[in-house]
Each structure stands twice: as structure tokens, then as C-alpha cells.
Short mmCIF file of C-alpha atoms in Angstrom, two decimals:
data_model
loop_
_atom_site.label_atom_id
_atom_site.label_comp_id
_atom_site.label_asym_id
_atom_site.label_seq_id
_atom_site.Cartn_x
_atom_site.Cartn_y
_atom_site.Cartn_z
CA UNK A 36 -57.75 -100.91 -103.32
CA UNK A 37 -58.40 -104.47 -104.14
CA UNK A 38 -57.78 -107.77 -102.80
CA UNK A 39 -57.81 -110.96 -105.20
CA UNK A 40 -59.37 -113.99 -102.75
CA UNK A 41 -59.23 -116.87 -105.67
CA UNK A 42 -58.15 -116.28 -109.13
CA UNK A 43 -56.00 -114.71 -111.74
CA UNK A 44 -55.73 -111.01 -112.63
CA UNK A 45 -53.45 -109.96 -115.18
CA UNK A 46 -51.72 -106.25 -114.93
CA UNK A 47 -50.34 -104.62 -118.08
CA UNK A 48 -48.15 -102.02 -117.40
CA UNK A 49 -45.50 -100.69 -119.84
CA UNK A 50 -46.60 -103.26 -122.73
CA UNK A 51 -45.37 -106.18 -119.87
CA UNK A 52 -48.42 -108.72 -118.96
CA UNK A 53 -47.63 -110.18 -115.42
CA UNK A 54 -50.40 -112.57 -114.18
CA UNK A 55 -51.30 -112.28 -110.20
CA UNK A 56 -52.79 -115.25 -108.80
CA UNK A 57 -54.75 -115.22 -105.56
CA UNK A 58 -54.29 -113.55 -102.41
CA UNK A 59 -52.69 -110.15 -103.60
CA UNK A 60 -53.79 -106.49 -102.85
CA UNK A 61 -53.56 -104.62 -106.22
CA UNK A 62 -53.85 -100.99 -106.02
CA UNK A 63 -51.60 -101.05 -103.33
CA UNK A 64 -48.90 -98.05 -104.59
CA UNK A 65 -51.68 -95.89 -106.00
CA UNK A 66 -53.40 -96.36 -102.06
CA UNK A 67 -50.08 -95.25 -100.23
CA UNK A 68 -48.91 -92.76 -102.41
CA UNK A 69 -52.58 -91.23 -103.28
CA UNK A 70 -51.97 -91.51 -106.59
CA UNK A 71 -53.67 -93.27 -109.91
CA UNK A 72 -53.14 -96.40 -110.82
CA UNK A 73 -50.01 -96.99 -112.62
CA UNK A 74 -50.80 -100.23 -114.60
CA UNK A 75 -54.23 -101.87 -116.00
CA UNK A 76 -55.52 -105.13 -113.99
CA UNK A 77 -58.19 -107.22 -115.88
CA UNK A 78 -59.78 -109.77 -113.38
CA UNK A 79 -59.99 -113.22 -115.55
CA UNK A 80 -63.33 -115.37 -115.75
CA UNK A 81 -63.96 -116.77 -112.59
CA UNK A 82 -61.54 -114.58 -110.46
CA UNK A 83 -63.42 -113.40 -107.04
CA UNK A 84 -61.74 -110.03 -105.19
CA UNK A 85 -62.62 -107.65 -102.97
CA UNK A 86 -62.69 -103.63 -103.42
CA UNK A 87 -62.49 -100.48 -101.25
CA UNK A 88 -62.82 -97.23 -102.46
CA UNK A 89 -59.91 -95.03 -101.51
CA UNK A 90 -62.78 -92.26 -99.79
CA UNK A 91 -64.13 -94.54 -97.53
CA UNK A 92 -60.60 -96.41 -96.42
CA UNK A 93 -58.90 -93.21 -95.72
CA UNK A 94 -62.03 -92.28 -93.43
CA UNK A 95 -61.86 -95.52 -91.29
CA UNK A 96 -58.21 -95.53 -90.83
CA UNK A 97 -58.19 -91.82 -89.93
CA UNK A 98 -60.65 -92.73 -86.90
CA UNK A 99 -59.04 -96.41 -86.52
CA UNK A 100 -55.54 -95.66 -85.72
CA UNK A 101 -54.74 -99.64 -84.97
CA UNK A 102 -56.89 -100.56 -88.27
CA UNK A 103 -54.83 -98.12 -90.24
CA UNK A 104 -50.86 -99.47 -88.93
CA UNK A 105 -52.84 -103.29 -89.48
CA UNK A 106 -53.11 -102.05 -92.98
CA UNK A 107 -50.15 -100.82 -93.88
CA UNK A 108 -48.41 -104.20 -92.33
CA UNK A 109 -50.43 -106.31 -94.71
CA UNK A 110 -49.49 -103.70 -97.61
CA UNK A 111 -45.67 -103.65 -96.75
CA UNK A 112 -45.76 -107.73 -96.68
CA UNK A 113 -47.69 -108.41 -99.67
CA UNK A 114 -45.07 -105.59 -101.72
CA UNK A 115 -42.54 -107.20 -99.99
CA UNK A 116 -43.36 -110.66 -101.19
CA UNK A 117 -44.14 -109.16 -105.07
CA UNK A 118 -40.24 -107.28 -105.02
CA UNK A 119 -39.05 -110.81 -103.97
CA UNK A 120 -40.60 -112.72 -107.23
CA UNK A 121 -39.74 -110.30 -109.44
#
């Protein structure tokens, strides 16, 4: 899972290029559904995110009960807002 601070991203998926500017979780579907990633994301020159691995987020959430519904609000929105531009 990934979370673009500043910057643009681009995801390929299906021959389409969509560009994702700033503030964005990408890797959110393959995260809920346990799953690969469906599409290819290429962080462009100067682009600054941040990365979990799926192991370790799982592990916290199990244990953090309120992190884990926290996350899954901020993964809902942030789909939410995505569906809504497309």
C-alpha cells in the first residue's frame, strides 16, 4: 500500500494512462481484497510517497482494532473520491 504526499504517479492499466496527483493511496484494491496489483504505477521525477508492506499492515491492524476501521475509512473515502472523477 502506498500513499502519494506530493507529486504525480501515472497507472497504466488496460493500455489506459491515468495520472494521480497527490494525496492518493494506490494499492488500495489489491490491500482489501488481498490480491496483486491490478495496474502498473510509475512514480514521476520528483514525486514523494509513502509505502507499507501488506505483512506488516495486516499485523498492526489485527492487534489495532481502532487503527484497522481508521484505515479502511480513509480507503473507502479516497475510492470514493477516485469513482466520483472518473
Amino acid at each position: 500500500l502506498h500513499y502519494i504526499l506530493s507529486g504525480t504517479v501515472e497507472i497504466t492499466k488496460k493500455g489506459r494512462k491515468i495520472p494521480i496527483e497527490g494525496r492518493h493511496f494506490i494499492g488500495e484494491i489489491g490491500y482489501l481484497q488481498q490480491s496483486p496489483a491490478s495496474a502498473t504505477v510509475v512514480a514521476k521525477p520528483g514525486c514523494t510517497y509513502m509505502s507499507w508492506k501488506h505483512a506488516d499492515l495486516v499485523k498492526l491492524t489485527t492487534r489495532h482494532d481502532v487503527l484497522r476501521q481508521s484505515l479502511h475509512n480513509l480507503l473507502s473515502a479516497d475510492l470514493a473520491m477516485k469513482v466520483a472523477r472518473a
